[in-house]
Short mmCIF file of C-alpha atoms in Angstrom, two decimals:
data_model
loop_
_atom_site.label_atom_id
_atom_site.label_comp_id
_atom_site.label_asym_id
_atom_site.label_seq_id
_atom_site.Cartn_x
_atom_site.Cartn_y
_atom_site.Cartn_z
CA UNK A 1 60.40 58.96 81.37
CA UNK A 2 57.47 60.61 83.19
CA UNK A 3 54.05 58.98 83.39
CA UNK A 4 52.52 62.04 81.71
CA UNK A 5 54.75 61.63 78.66
CA UNK A 6 53.83 57.95 78.39
CA UNK A 7 50.10 58.81 78.59
CA UNK A 8 50.44 61.46 75.86
CA UNK A 9 52.48 59.02 73.78
CA UNK A 10 49.71 56.42 74.03
CA UNK A 11 47.16 59.01 72.89
CA UNK A 12 49.34 59.95 69.90
CA UNK A 13 49.88 56.29 69.03
CA UNK A 14 46.13 55.59 69.20
CA UNK A 15 45.41 58.57 66.95
CA UNK A 16 47.97 57.47 64.38
CA UNK A 17 46.87 53.81 64.35
CA UNK A 18 43.12 54.48 64.12
CA UNK A 19 43.58 57.41 61.74
CA UNK A 20 45.77 55.44 59.33
CA UNK A 21 43.41 52.45 59.47
CA UNK A 22 40.34 54.60 58.77
CA UNK A 23 41.95 56.51 55.92
CA UNK A 24 43.39 53.29 54.50
CA UNK A 25 39.91 51.74 54.36
CA UNK A 26 38.60 54.85 52.62
CA UNK A 27 41.50 54.80 50.13
CA UNK A 28 40.86 51.08 49.52
CA UNK A 29 37.21 51.89 48.77
CA UNK A 30 38.14 54.48 46.15
CA UNK A 31 40.63 52.07 44.62
CA UNK A 32 37.88 49.43 44.31
CA UNK A 33 35.53 51.99 42.77
CA UNK A 34 38.17 52.78 40.16
CA UNK A 35 39.03 49.13 39.44
CA UNK A 36 35.39 48.06 39.13
CA UNK A 37 34.63 50.89 36.75
CA UNK A 38 32.05 52.75 38.84
CA UNK A 39 31.54 56.43 38.21
CA UNK A 40 32.72 58.68 41.03
CA UNK A 41 30.32 61.16 42.57
CA UNK A 42 31.51 64.77 42.45
CA UNK A 43 32.25 64.79 46.20
CA UNK A 44 34.42 61.66 45.83
CA UNK A 45 36.90 63.58 43.67
CA UNK A 46 37.51 65.94 46.59
CA UNK A 47 37.40 63.35 49.38
CA UNK A 48 40.26 61.43 47.74
CA UNK A 49 42.49 64.47 48.28
CA UNK A 50 41.17 64.80 51.82
CA UNK A 51 42.38 61.24 52.49
CA UNK A 52 45.88 62.12 51.21
CA UNK A 53 45.90 65.27 53.36
CA UNK A 54 44.85 63.20 56.40
CA UNK A 55 47.75 60.80 55.83
CA UNK A 56 50.21 63.72 55.65
CA UNK A 57 48.83 65.27 58.82
CA UNK A 58 48.92 62.04 60.82
CA UNK A 59 52.26 60.68 59.64
CA UNK A 60 54.27 63.92 59.61
CA UNK A 61 53.05 65.07 63.02
CA UNK A 62 51.63 62.11 64.93
CA UNK A 63 54.50 59.68 64.35
CA UNK A 64 57.33 62.05 65.45
CA UNK A 65 55.31 63.19 68.46
CA UNK A 66 54.74 59.56 69.49
CA UNK A 67 58.46 58.79 69.21
CA UNK A 68 59.36 61.92 71.21
CA UNK A 69 56.90 61.18 74.03
CA UNK A 70 58.20 57.63 74.38
CA UNK A 71 61.65 59.01 75.23
CA UNK A 72 63.59 59.61 72.00
CA UNK A 73 63.87 63.41 71.73
CA UNK A 74 66.65 64.43 69.34
CA UNK A 75 66.07 61.96 66.52
CA UNK A 76 65.54 64.46 63.67
CA UNK A 77 68.24 66.52 61.94
CA UNK A 78 67.74 69.97 60.44
CA UNK A 79 66.30 68.59 57.22
CA UNK A 80 63.75 66.48 59.07
CA UNK A 81 62.70 69.39 61.31
CA UNK A 82 62.16 71.55 58.24
CA UNK A 83 60.55 68.93 56.00
CA UNK A 84 58.08 67.17 58.33
CA UNK A 85 56.41 70.30 59.85
CA UNK A 86 56.15 71.76 56.35
CA UNK A 87 54.36 68.67 55.00
CA UNK A 88 52.12 68.62 58.08
CA UNK A 89 51.04 72.22 57.47
CA UNK A 90 50.50 71.53 53.76
CA UNK A 91 48.29 68.55 54.62
CA UNK A 92 46.41 70.65 57.16
CA UNK A 93 45.85 73.38 54.57
CA UNK A 94 44.57 70.93 51.95
CA UNK A 95 42.33 69.34 54.58
CA UNK A 96 40.56 72.62 55.32
CA UNK A 97 40.27 73.56 51.63
CA UNK A 98 38.95 70.11 50.63
CA UNK A 99 36.34 70.15 53.40
CA UNK A 100 35.36 73.64 52.32
CA UNK A 101 35.01 72.59 48.66
CA UNK A 102 32.83 69.61 49.58
CA UNK A 103 30.46 71.90 51.50
CA UNK A 104 30.34 74.62 48.84
CA UNK A 105 29.76 72.23 45.94
CA UNK A 106 27.04 70.36 47.82
CA UNK A 107 25.31 73.63 48.75
CA UNK A 108 25.28 74.65 45.07
CA UNK A 109 24.03 71.23 43.99
CA UNK A 110 20.99 71.15 46.30
CA UNK A 111 20.11 74.81 45.73
CA UNK A 112 17.11 74.85 43.40
CA UNK A 113 17.69 78.54 42.58
CA UNK A 114 21.11 77.90 41.02
CA UNK A 115 21.08 77.63 37.26
CA UNK A 116 21.50 74.24 35.58
CA UNK A 117 24.73 75.50 33.93
CA UNK A 118 26.25 76.30 37.34
CA UNK A 119 25.35 72.87 38.75
CA UNK A 120 26.74 71.07 35.71
CA UNK A 121 29.97 73.05 35.94
CA UNK A 122 30.35 72.30 39.66
CA UNK A 123 29.94 68.56 38.95
CA UNK A 124 32.54 68.66 36.16
CA UNK A 125 35.64 66.56 37.04
CA UNK A 126 37.89 69.12 35.31
CA UNK A 127 36.48 71.98 37.39
CA UNK A 128 36.74 70.03 40.65
CA UNK A 129 40.28 68.85 39.86
CA UNK A 130 41.38 72.42 39.07
CA UNK A 131 40.04 73.70 42.40
CA UNK A 132 41.68 70.94 44.45
CA UNK A 133 45.05 71.18 42.68
CA UNK A 134 45.02 74.96 43.18
CA UNK A 135 44.47 74.36 46.90
CA UNK A 136 47.61 72.16 46.98
CA UNK A 137 49.62 74.90 45.25
CA UNK A 138 48.24 77.57 47.59
CA UNK A 139 49.08 75.48 50.65
CA UNK A 140 52.62 74.77 49.39
CA UNK A 141 53.23 78.51 48.86
CA UNK A 142 51.51 79.80 52.01
CA UNK A 143 53.59 77.54 54.29
CA UNK A 144 56.95 78.14 52.60
CA UNK A 145 58.16 80.09 55.66
CA UNK A 146 58.05 77.03 57.94
CA UNK A 147 61.28 75.40 56.64
CA UNK A 148 63.07 78.73 57.12
CA UNK A 149 61.89 78.98 60.72
CA UNK A 150 62.31 75.42 62.03
CA UNK A 151 65.55 73.77 63.14
CA UNK A 152 66.76 70.75 65.09
CA UNK A 153 67.27 71.28 68.82
CA UNK A 154 70.61 69.49 69.07
CA UNK A 155 72.20 71.44 66.19
CA UNK A 156 71.52 74.85 67.78
CA UNK A 157 72.35 74.34 71.45
CA UNK A 158 74.30 77.62 71.74
CA UNK A 159 71.42 79.76 70.49
CA UNK A 160 69.21 81.41 73.11
CA UNK A 161 66.45 82.64 70.77
CA UNK A 162 64.84 79.24 70.26
CA UNK A 163 61.33 78.09 71.11
CA UNK A 164 61.28 74.36 71.72
CA UNK A 165 58.45 72.25 70.31
CA UNK A 166 59.36 68.82 71.66
CA UNK A 167 61.76 67.26 69.14
CA UNK A 168 62.30 70.45 67.06
CA UNK A 169 62.66 74.16 67.71
CA UNK A 170 61.71 77.43 66.04
CA UNK A 171 63.90 80.50 65.76
CA UNK A 172 62.42 83.43 67.69
CA UNK A 173 62.96 86.88 66.14
CA UNK A 174 60.54 89.35 67.77
CA UNK A 175 56.88 89.71 68.66
CA UNK A 176 55.99 91.71 65.53
CA UNK A 177 57.47 89.10 63.22
CA UNK A 178 55.57 86.37 65.06
CA UNK A 179 52.27 88.22 64.65
CA UNK A 180 52.90 88.75 60.93
CA UNK A 181 53.89 85.10 60.60
CA UNK A 182 50.64 83.94 62.24
CA UNK A 183 48.61 86.28 60.03
CA UNK A 184 50.30 84.96 56.87
CA UNK A 185 49.72 81.33 57.80
CA UNK A 186 46.13 81.94 58.89
CA UNK A 187 44.88 84.03 55.96
CA UNK A 188 44.11 81.08 53.60
CA UNK A 189 42.51 79.20 56.49
CA UNK A 190 40.28 82.18 57.34
CA UNK A 191 39.16 82.37 53.70
CA UNK A 192 38.25 78.69 53.51
CA UNK A 193 36.57 78.82 56.94
CA UNK A 194 34.38 81.63 55.60
CA UNK A 195 33.40 79.47 52.63
CA UNK A 196 32.72 76.59 55.01
CA UNK A 197 30.44 78.64 57.23
CA UNK A 198 28.58 80.08 54.21
CA UNK A 199 27.98 76.62 52.74
CA UNK A 200 26.85 75.23 56.11
CA UNK A 201 24.35 78.01 56.69
CA UNK A 202 23.09 77.65 53.11
CA UNK A 203 22.59 73.89 53.43
CA UNK A 204 20.82 74.23 56.79
CA UNK A 205 18.50 76.87 55.32
CA UNK A 206 17.75 74.78 52.21
CA UNK A 207 17.03 71.65 54.28
CA UNK A 208 14.81 73.65 56.64
CA UNK A 209 12.89 75.17 53.72
CA UNK A 210 12.46 71.74 52.17
CA UNK A 211 11.19 70.32 55.47
CA UNK A 212 8.66 73.14 55.78
CA UNK A 213 7.38 72.49 52.25
CA UNK A 214 7.04 68.76 52.91
CA UNK A 215 4.79 69.41 55.91
CA UNK A 216 2.11 70.67 53.54
CA UNK A 217 2.30 67.67 51.24
CA UNK A 218 0.52 64.41 51.90
CA UNK A 219 3.35 61.92 51.68
CA UNK A 220 3.24 58.25 50.89
CA UNK A 221 5.36 55.63 52.68
CA UNK A 222 8.07 55.91 50.02
CA UNK A 223 8.22 59.66 50.12
CA UNK A 224 8.94 59.56 53.83
CA UNK A 225 12.36 58.15 53.05
CA UNK A 226 15.11 60.74 52.74
CA UNK A 227 16.63 61.14 49.32
CA UNK A 228 20.30 60.32 48.64
CA UNK A 229 20.99 64.05 48.20
CA UNK A 230 19.49 64.81 51.62
CA UNK A 231 21.53 62.06 53.28
CA UNK A 232 24.70 63.26 51.55
CA UNK A 233 23.98 66.85 52.61
CA UNK A 234 23.51 65.84 56.25
CA UNK A 235 26.76 63.86 56.15
CA UNK A 236 28.67 66.80 54.72
CA UNK A 237 27.15 69.08 57.35
CA UNK A 238 28.36 66.65 60.04
CA UNK A 239 31.83 66.55 58.45
CA UNK A 240 32.05 70.35 58.17
CA UNK A 241 30.76 71.03 61.69
CA UNK A 242 33.23 68.48 63.14
CA UNK A 243 36.08 70.17 61.29
CA UNK A 244 35.02 73.65 62.44
CA UNK A 245 34.91 72.56 66.09
CA UNK A 246 38.33 70.91 66.04
CA UNK A 247 39.90 73.62 63.89
CA UNK A 248 38.67 76.50 66.07
CA UNK A 249 40.34 74.97 69.15
CA UNK A 250 43.44 74.00 67.16
CA UNK A 251 43.80 77.51 65.73
CA UNK A 252 43.69 79.10 69.18
CA UNK A 253 46.27 76.66 70.53
CA UNK A 254 48.67 77.10 67.57
CA UNK A 255 48.38 80.90 67.74
CA UNK A 256 49.26 80.72 71.44
CA UNK A 257 52.27 78.52 70.66
CA UNK A 258 53.55 80.98 68.04
CA UNK A 259 53.09 84.08 70.20
CA UNK A 260 54.52 82.62 73.44
CA UNK A 261 58.29 82.79 73.98
CA UNK A 262 58.41 79.57 76.00
CA UNK A 263 55.35 77.37 75.36
CA UNK A 264 54.87 74.69 77.96
CA UNK A 265 55.05 70.96 77.37
CA UNK A 266 51.32 70.50 78.01
CA UNK A 267 50.28 73.25 75.56
CA UNK A 268 52.49 71.84 72.79
CA UNK A 269 51.03 68.36 73.22
CA UNK A 270 47.44 69.57 73.50
CA UNK A 271 47.81 71.49 70.22
CA UNK A 272 49.14 68.37 68.51
CA UNK A 273 46.38 66.12 69.88
CA UNK A 274 43.61 68.48 68.75
CA UNK A 275 45.15 68.91 65.28
CA UNK A 276 45.14 65.12 64.86
CA UNK A 277 41.50 64.62 65.86
CA UNK A 278 39.86 65.50 62.54
CA UNK A 279 42.15 63.35 60.32
CA UNK A 280 41.43 60.47 62.71
CA UNK A 281 37.65 60.92 62.99
CA UNK A 282 36.67 62.08 59.47
CA UNK A 283 37.04 58.75 57.59
CA UNK A 284 34.82 57.00 60.15
CA UNK A 285 32.19 59.75 59.80
CA UNK A 286 32.16 59.15 56.06
CA UNK A 287 32.00 55.36 56.40
CA UNK A 288 29.27 54.88 59.02
CA UNK A 289 26.89 57.80 58.50
CA UNK A 290 24.31 55.83 56.54
CA UNK A 291 24.00 52.20 55.51
CA UNK A 292 22.95 53.20 51.99
CA UNK A 293 25.95 55.47 51.57
CA UNK A 294 28.50 53.21 53.26
CA UNK A 295 31.74 53.27 51.24
CA UNK A 296 31.94 49.47 51.44
CA UNK A 297 28.44 48.99 49.99
CA UNK A 298 28.29 50.30 46.45
CA UNK A 299 25.18 52.43 46.24
CA UNK A 300 22.77 51.83 43.34
CA UNK A 301 23.23 55.47 42.36
CA UNK A 302 26.77 54.72 41.20
CA UNK A 303 26.64 53.98 37.50
CA UNK A 304 29.27 52.18 35.55
CA UNK A 305 31.42 54.13 33.14
CA UNK A 306 30.42 53.74 29.53
#
């Protein structure tokens, strides 16, 4: 076993361990909120699904990659090579849609020009749940081609039109089919990235406009403190910008993998490492961004259910 494979394996193992710990703490927080009868904020409804998507992404991709880089290559059969990449892509799709929804809903909430009816509808649990469940369905449908394309390496040793991805392989047809395949997989992601960018620009503009207005107002000591909405908006902006940075690099790497006939070992592992960065980092961003909004300190703004 080469030293490079061991080093990559350690990186994968670190990502999986820290990512699962961080998302487990966040899931534990939401469980406590539910048990203690506190009312969830509208963003919490979406972030719960983001936690589930992070688990899928880390477990279905990070764990097999760690096992493969520590020396055990052909440990998955055809069913495993079809099922695990499919769940990984579904989790990745829900992750981008959930992050997009959080940004869009927060941008609508802090926009003073939006009507009260629109804000109330956005904060409705039924409306939020419908949007998130539709994103799961869309991700399940959009990635349905992955099980048809993936296969185990050891079960297809006589085939020459295979592209190896570590412990699994993909059937290569032709360049045109690969381009259409990439376009099909990327179209929902491009849509949600557009929503993400729109919401980010909107929130930055609203915060800038608010800051400009506050310069002309004589503020007391209390008014100098940022409001919970402002802190939440800054946190969501940090979450969205982190996702955009990691996703842009990940998208380029995965497109290169799909279009290349024989992707190298380093490129395959780099794409996997980058795709695991956001599920690992995001729960810690949500937990430590502000002491008043720390998931382990119940904020006074949370009211008990009646």
